[in-house]
Each structure stands twice: as C-alpha cells, then as structure tokens.
Amino acid sequence: MTSAPFWDAVVIYVSDEWYDGLQAFKNFLLSYVLILSRNALLWLPWPVVIALVAMTGYRIGGGKLAATVATLAAFLLITGFWVPTMITLYMIAMAVVVSILIGLPIGLLASRNERLSSFILLICDTLQTFPSFVYLIPVVMLVKVGDVAAITAVIAYATVPMIRYTNLGLRRVSAQTKEAAEAIGCTKRQLLWKVELPLALPEIMLGINQTITMGLFMVAIAALVGTKDLGQQIAWALSDGDTRRGLIAGLCIASLGITADRILRTWSRKRSEALGLTG
C-alpha cells in the first residue's frame, strides 16, 4: 500500500483549480516585491554594504566582531561573486521574514497548549525527516521554476527552527515572573508583549539564526529550479567539473552564514546577560 496516488491527486487538483490564482499571486510577488527588493540590494554600492555590516558588528560586539564580519564581507567582494551573493542575500532575507511571520505565531500557540504543542512538534519532526530536494517537487508543480519557487521551498524547509525556538523561549519564562507581572495588574496582552516576548527574545533570535543557516543550505538545492544565486554557481561547477568555482561559491555561502551567526549569537548572549538569564 502506498499513499502516493492520494498526494498526486491532491497536487494535481490544486494545480488545476488554483493555477490562475497562483500564477497571479506569483506575478504580483515578482513585480512588486521580489524584483524591487533584489534590485534595491544590487543597487547598493559595495563600500556601503561592508560599512553597514561592520557598523552592525561594532554596535553589537565591539571592534573584534566588527573586524571579523567586515573581513567576511570583503571576502565576498574579492571572490568576484558579489552579485550572486547579493541575490542569495535577498532570497534568504525574503524567506526569513516570511518564516518569522509564520513560525512566531505558531510557536506562540504551541507554548500555550500541551496537546497542540505535541501535534505541532510532531509535524516539525516529520518535516525535518524529508530530504531537502523533496520540498522543490510540489512547489515547482504549483508555481513553476524561478525565485518564487526557490524562496517558497526555503520557507518550507527553514521555518521549523523558528517554531521550535519560539515555543522553547516562551516556555522558559518562569511561572514566578509571570505571576509577578499579573500581580501588578498586567493584562494577558501586556504580559505577552512586555514580559514574555522580551524574555524569550534571546531564544527567538537563535531560532532566526538557525532559520538563516538552514535557508542557506537550501539555497544550493534550490538552484535546481533556475535561480541566479550562489547555488547556481555551485550547480554550474558540478556540471562543468570546476572545483575552484564550486569551492569559492561554497565559501561565500559559509561566509554569509558565519556573519549572521556571529552577530545574532553575540546579540543573544549579551541580551541574556542583561536579563540575568545566564548561569
């Protein structure tokens, strides 16, 4: 017995019944969101980008972090892969924003109900067992190839840590803290926005960090649907046997991941220390 015919029928039905709506939505995203965002990022001069990265590192972690992330950003320039890197950055940024918008409320709901939490985490576990390229198959069938398909696949693959860390962070807020807030008259909304979310924010930022990391991993796979980013450079390198190009493109992806990791982890650690949440 196999469930393949059922899922094939579902995808075919959605593709047939929703095709016009999906294509209209895809064209709207491309014309008014994705292309504009990509062009804006490509328009930025490289000295401005490197300076912004260095400034962010300095404000969060001081001179040492600023030097580290500025060096990583400069490496992206000297490799000659600046344009594919900026396209990769735009795709990851779009995917992470949507992953946050999806994962944050789902994680919040999971933190409020044990039964719902078990069900949501079961789905998360199931999603993480799929090979990464599996996410491309239904997406390509529904929206065809291109940036929309790639970003959608990244969102499907990388939203799980956002859900997990949001749930974990909110559950780690102590009952005594919440009771104290309620005792001084906090409403449920005030308790969430002024107590729980600020205290859970370090964990949530680690979730964003993991989402970025998983998204960067998925970028290389998403090159199969016709993107023009670093993933495409890796795909070309594999087909041409060009080890140098593939290695440099991989190092560029790693540089983006390390930059995000160093900035977000440093911010999360300092925020935890400021809140007295560290040992």
CSV table of C-alpha atoms in Angstrom, one decimal:
chain,number,residue,atom,x,y,z
A,1,MET,CA,0.0,0.0,0.0
A,2,THR,CA,1.2,3.5,-0.8
A,3,SER,CA,-0.3,7.0,-0.3
A,4,ALA,CA,1.4,8.3,-3.5
A,5,PRO,CA,-1.8,8.3,-5.6
A,6,PHE,CA,-3.6,10.3,-3.0
A,7,TRP,CA,-0.8,13.0,-2.8
A,8,ASP,CA,-0.6,13.0,-6.6
A,9,ALA,CA,-4.3,13.7,-6.8
A,10,VAL,CA,-4.0,16.5,-4.3
A,11,VAL,CA,-1.2,18.3,-6.1
A,12,ILE,CA,-3.0,17.8,-9.5
A,13,TYR,CA,-6.3,19.1,-8.1
A,14,VAL,CA,-4.6,22.2,-6.5
A,15,SER,CA,-2.6,22.8,-9.7
A,16,ASP,CA,-5.8,22.6,-11.9
A,17,GLU,CA,-8.2,24.5,-9.6
A,18,TRP,CA,-5.8,27.2,-8.3
A,19,TYR,CA,-3.5,27.6,-11.3
A,20,ASP,CA,-4.8,31.1,-12.3
A,21,GLY,CA,-4.8,32.4,-8.8
A,22,LEU,CA,-1.3,31.0,-8.0
A,23,GLN,CA,0.1,32.5,-11.2
A,24,ALA,CA,-1.5,35.9,-10.5
A,25,PHE,CA,-0.1,35.8,-6.9
A,26,LYS,CA,3.4,34.7,-8.2
A,27,ASN,CA,3.4,37.6,-10.8
A,28,PHE,CA,2.4,40.1,-8.1
A,29,LEU,CA,5.2,39.0,-5.8
A,30,LEU,CA,7.7,39.1,-8.6
A,31,SER,CA,6.7,42.5,-9.9
A,32,TYR,CA,6.0,44.4,-6.7
A,33,VAL,CA,8.1,42.7,-4.0
A,34,LEU,CA,10.9,40.4,-5.1
A,35,ILE,CA,12.3,42.2,-8.1
A,36,LEU,CA,12.2,45.5,-6.4
A,37,SER,CA,13.9,44.1,-3.3
A,38,ARG,CA,16.5,42.4,-5.4
A,39,ASN,CA,17.3,45.5,-7.5
A,40,ALA,CA,17.5,47.7,-4.4
A,41,LEU,CA,20.1,45.3,-2.8
A,42,LEU,CA,22.1,45.1,-6.0
A,43,TRP,CA,22.0,48.9,-6.3
A,44,LEU,CA,23.7,49.4,-3.0
A,45,PRO,CA,27.5,50.1,-3.6
A,46,TRP,CA,29.7,47.5,-2.0
A,47,PRO,CA,31.5,50.0,0.3
A,48,VAL,CA,28.1,50.9,1.8
A,49,VAL,CA,27.2,47.2,2.4
A,50,ILE,CA,30.6,46.4,4.0
A,51,ALA,CA,30.4,49.5,6.2
A,52,LEU,CA,26.8,48.7,7.3
A,53,VAL,CA,28.0,45.1,8.2
A,54,ALA,CA,31.0,46.5,10.1
A,55,MET,CA,28.8,49.1,11.9
A,56,THR,CA,26.3,46.4,13.0
A,57,GLY,CA,29.1,44.2,14.3
A,58,TYR,CA,30.7,47.1,16.2
A,59,ARG,CA,27.4,48.2,17.8
A,60,ILE,CA,26.6,44.6,18.9
A,61,GLY,CA,30.0,43.1,19.8
A,62,GLY,CA,32.7,45.8,19.6
A,63,GLY,CA,35.8,46.2,17.4
A,64,LYS,CA,36.7,42.5,17.3
A,65,LEU,CA,33.3,41.4,15.9
A,66,ALA,CA,33.3,44.4,13.5
A,67,ALA,CA,36.6,43.4,12.1
A,68,THR,CA,35.5,39.8,11.7
A,69,VAL,CA,32.3,40.5,9.9
A,70,ALA,CA,33.9,43.2,7.8
A,71,THR,CA,36.6,40.8,6.7
A,72,LEU,CA,34.0,38.2,5.8
A,73,ALA,CA,32.0,40.8,3.8
A,74,ALA,CA,35.2,41.9,2.0
A,75,PHE,CA,35.9,38.3,1.1
A,76,LEU,CA,32.6,38.2,-0.8
A,77,LEU,CA,33.8,41.1,-2.8
A,78,ILE,CA,37.3,39.9,-3.7
A,79,THR,CA,36.0,36.5,-4.9
A,80,GLY,CA,34.2,38.1,-7.8
A,81,PHE,CA,30.9,36.6,-6.7
A,82,TRP,CA,29.4,39.8,-5.2
A,83,VAL,CA,26.3,39.9,-7.5
A,84,PRO,CA,25.3,36.2,-6.9
A,85,THR,CA,26.0,36.8,-3.2
A,86,MET,CA,23.6,39.8,-3.1
A,87,ILE,CA,21.0,37.7,-4.9
A,88,THR,CA,21.4,35.0,-2.4
A,89,LEU,CA,21.1,37.5,0.4
A,90,TYR,CA,17.9,38.9,-1.0
A,91,MET,CA,16.4,35.4,-1.3
A,92,ILE,CA,17.4,34.5,2.3
A,93,ALA,CA,16.1,37.8,3.6
A,94,MET,CA,12.7,37.3,1.9
A,95,ALA,CA,12.4,33.7,3.2
A,96,VAL,CA,13.5,34.6,6.7
A,97,VAL,CA,10.9,37.4,7.0
A,98,VAL,CA,8.1,35.0,5.9
A,99,SER,CA,9.4,32.2,8.2
A,100,ILE,CA,9.3,34.6,11.2
A,101,LEU,CA,5.7,35.7,10.3
A,102,ILE,CA,4.7,32.0,10.1
A,103,GLY,CA,6.9,30.5,12.8
A,104,LEU,CA,6.4,33.1,15.6
A,105,PRO,CA,2.6,32.8,15.9
A,106,ILE,CA,2.7,29.0,15.6
A,107,GLY,CA,5.4,28.8,18.3
A,108,LEU,CA,3.3,31.1,20.4
A,109,LEU,CA,0.3,28.8,20.0
A,110,ALA,CA,2.4,25.8,20.8
A,111,SER,CA,3.7,27.3,24.0
A,112,ARG,CA,0.1,27.8,25.3
A,113,ASN,CA,-1.3,24.3,24.9
A,114,GLU,CA,0.5,21.0,25.6
A,115,ARG,CA,-1.7,18.9,23.2
A,116,LEU,CA,-1.3,21.4,20.4
A,117,SER,CA,2.4,21.6,21.1
A,118,SER,CA,2.8,17.9,20.7
A,119,PHE,CA,0.9,17.9,17.4
A,120,ILE,CA,2.9,20.9,16.1
A,121,LEU,CA,6.3,19.4,17.1
A,122,LEU,CA,5.3,16.1,15.5
A,123,ILE,CA,4.7,18.0,12.2
A,124,CYS,CA,8.1,19.7,12.7
A,125,ASP,CA,9.8,16.4,13.3
A,126,THR,CA,8.2,15.0,10.2
A,127,LEU,CA,9.2,17.9,8.0
A,128,GLN,CA,12.8,17.6,9.1
A,129,THR,CA,13.0,14.0,8.1
A,130,PHE,CA,12.3,14.8,4.4
A,131,PRO,CA,15.3,15.1,2.1
A,132,SER,CA,15.7,18.8,1.2
A,133,PHE,CA,15.1,18.4,-2.5
A,134,VAL,CA,11.6,16.9,-1.8
A,135,TYR,CA,10.4,20.4,-1.0
A,136,LEU,CA,11.0,21.5,-4.5
A,137,ILE,CA,8.7,19.0,-6.2
A,138,PRO,CA,5.3,20.3,-5.1
A,139,VAL,CA,6.5,23.9,-5.3
A,140,VAL,CA,7.6,23.6,-8.9
A,141,MET,CA,4.4,21.8,-9.8
A,142,LEU,CA,2.4,24.7,-8.3
A,143,VAL,CA,4.3,27.9,-9.2
A,144,LYS,CA,6.8,26.6,-11.8
A,145,VAL,CA,10.5,27.4,-11.7
A,146,GLY,CA,12.1,30.7,-10.6
A,147,ASP,CA,12.7,32.8,-7.5
A,148,VAL,CA,9.2,32.3,-6.1
A,149,ALA,CA,9.6,28.5,-6.2
A,150,ALA,CA,13.1,28.7,-4.6
A,151,ILE,CA,12.0,31.1,-1.8
A,152,THR,CA,8.9,29.0,-1.1
A,153,ALA,CA,11.0,25.9,-0.8
A,154,VAL,CA,13.4,27.7,1.6
A,155,ILE,CA,10.5,28.8,3.7
A,156,ALA,CA,9.0,25.3,3.9
A,157,TYR,CA,12.4,23.9,4.9
A,158,ALA,CA,13.6,26.6,7.3
A,159,THR,CA,10.6,27.6,9.3
A,160,VAL,CA,10.8,24.7,11.7
A,161,PRO,CA,13.6,26.1,13.9
A,162,MET,CA,11.6,29.4,14.2
A,163,ILE,CA,8.7,27.4,15.6
A,164,ARG,CA,10.8,25.3,17.9
A,165,TYR,CA,12.8,28.2,19.4
A,166,THR,CA,9.8,30.4,19.9
A,167,ASN,CA,8.0,27.6,21.7
A,168,LEU,CA,11.1,26.9,23.8
A,169,GLY,CA,11.8,30.5,24.6
A,170,LEU,CA,8.3,31.3,25.8
A,171,ARG,CA,8.1,28.1,27.9
A,172,ARG,CA,11.3,29.0,29.6
A,173,VAL,CA,9.8,32.2,31.1
A,174,SER,CA,9.4,31.3,34.7
A,175,ALA,CA,6.0,31.0,36.3
A,176,GLN,CA,7.1,33.3,39.1
A,177,THR,CA,7.9,36.1,36.7
A,178,LYS,CA,4.5,35.8,35.0
A,179,GLU,CA,2.7,35.6,38.4
A,180,ALA,CA,4.6,38.8,39.5
A,181,ALA,CA,3.5,40.6,36.3
A,182,GLU,CA,-0.1,39.5,36.8
A,183,ALA,CA,0.0,40.6,40.4
A,184,ILE,CA,0.9,44.2,39.5
A,185,GLY,CA,-2.1,44.2,37.0
A,186,CYS,CA,-0.7,43.2,33.6
A,187,THR,CA,-3.3,42.1,31.2
A,188,LYS,CA,-2.7,39.0,29.0
A,189,ARG,CA,-1.6,41.2,26.1
A,190,GLN,CA,0.7,43.2,28.3
A,191,LEU,CA,2.1,40.0,29.8
A,192,LEU,CA,2.9,38.7,26.3
A,193,TRP,CA,4.4,41.9,24.8
A,194,LYS,CA,6.1,43.4,27.9
A,195,VAL,CA,7.3,40.3,29.8
A,196,GLU,CA,7.2,37.0,27.9
A,197,LEU,CA,8.4,38.1,24.4
A,198,PRO,CA,11.3,40.3,25.7
A,199,LEU,CA,12.5,37.4,28.0
A,200,ALA,CA,12.1,34.9,25.2
A,201,LEU,CA,13.8,37.1,22.6
A,202,PRO,CA,17.3,35.6,23.0
A,203,GLU,CA,15.9,32.2,22.2
A,204,ILE,CA,13.9,33.5,19.4
A,205,MET,CA,16.9,35.2,17.9
A,206,LEU,CA,18.7,31.8,18.0
A,207,GLY,CA,15.8,30.4,16.1
A,208,ILE,CA,16.2,33.1,13.5
A,209,ASN,CA,19.9,32.2,13.3
A,210,GLN,CA,19.0,28.6,12.7
A,211,THR,CA,16.5,29.6,10.1
A,212,ILE,CA,19.1,31.5,8.2
A,213,THR,CA,21.6,28.6,8.4
A,214,MET,CA,19.0,26.1,7.1
A,215,GLY,CA,17.9,28.6,4.4
A,216,LEU,CA,21.5,29.0,3.2
A,217,PHE,CA,21.8,25.2,3.0
A,218,MET,CA,18.6,25.0,1.0
A,219,VAL,CA,19.8,27.7,-1.4
A,220,ALA,CA,22.3,25.3,-3.0
A,221,ILE,CA,19.4,22.8,-3.6
A,222,ALA,CA,17.1,25.5,-4.9
A,223,ALA,CA,19.5,26.2,-7.7
A,224,LEU,CA,17.7,23.2,-9.4
A,225,VAL,CA,14.7,25.5,-10.1
A,226,GLY,CA,16.6,28.1,-12.0
A,227,THR,CA,17.9,30.7,-9.5
A,228,LYS,CA,20.8,33.0,-10.3
A,229,ASP,CA,22.5,33.0,-6.9
A,230,LEU,CA,25.4,31.2,-5.3
A,231,GLY,CA,23.5,27.9,-5.6
A,232,GLN,CA,23.6,28.3,-9.4
A,233,GLN,CA,27.3,28.8,-9.3
A,234,ILE,CA,27.7,25.5,-7.3
A,235,ALA,CA,25.4,23.7,-9.8
A,236,TRP,CA,27.5,25.0,-12.7
A,237,ALA,CA,30.7,24.0,-11.0
A,238,LEU,CA,29.3,20.5,-10.5
A,239,SER,CA,28.2,20.1,-14.1
A,240,ASP,CA,31.5,21.6,-15.5
A,241,GLY,CA,33.8,19.9,-13.1
A,242,ASP,CA,35.0,23.4,-12.0
A,243,THR,CA,36.3,22.7,-8.4
A,244,ARG,CA,37.5,26.2,-7.9
A,245,ARG,CA,34.2,27.9,-8.7
A,246,GLY,CA,32.3,25.4,-6.5
A,247,LEU,CA,34.7,25.8,-3.6
A,248,ILE,CA,34.6,29.6,-3.7
A,249,ALA,CA,30.8,29.7,-4.0
A,250,GLY,CA,30.5,27.4,-1.1
A,251,LEU,CA,32.9,29.6,1.0
A,252,CYS,CA,30.7,32.6,0.1
A,253,ILE,CA,27.6,30.8,1.4
A,254,ALA,CA,29.6,29.9,4.5
A,255,SER,CA,30.7,33.5,5.0
A,256,LEU,CA,27.1,34.7,4.9
A,257,GLY,CA,26.2,32.0,7.5
A,258,ILE,CA,29.1,32.8,9.8
A,259,THR,CA,28.4,36.5,9.6
A,260,ALA,CA,24.8,36.0,10.6
A,261,ASP,CA,25.8,33.5,13.3
A,262,ARG,CA,28.4,35.7,14.9
A,263,ILE,CA,26.1,38.8,15.0
A,264,LEU,CA,23.0,37.0,16.3
A,265,ARG,CA,24.7,34.8,18.8
A,266,THR,CA,26.6,37.7,20.3
A,267,TRP,CA,23.5,39.8,20.5
A,268,SER,CA,21.6,36.9,22.1
A,269,ARG,CA,24.3,36.2,24.6
A,270,LYS,CA,24.5,39.9,25.6
A,271,ARG,CA,20.8,40.2,25.9
A,272,SER,CA,20.6,37.1,28.1
A,273,GLU,CA,23.3,38.5,30.3
A,274,ALA,CA,21.4,41.8,30.6
A,275,LEU,CA,18.3,40.0,31.6
A,276,GLY,CA,20.1,37.8,34.1
A,277,LEU,CA,19.2,34.6,32.2
A,278,THR,CA,22.7,33.2,32.1
A,279,GLY,CA,24.2,30.8,34.7
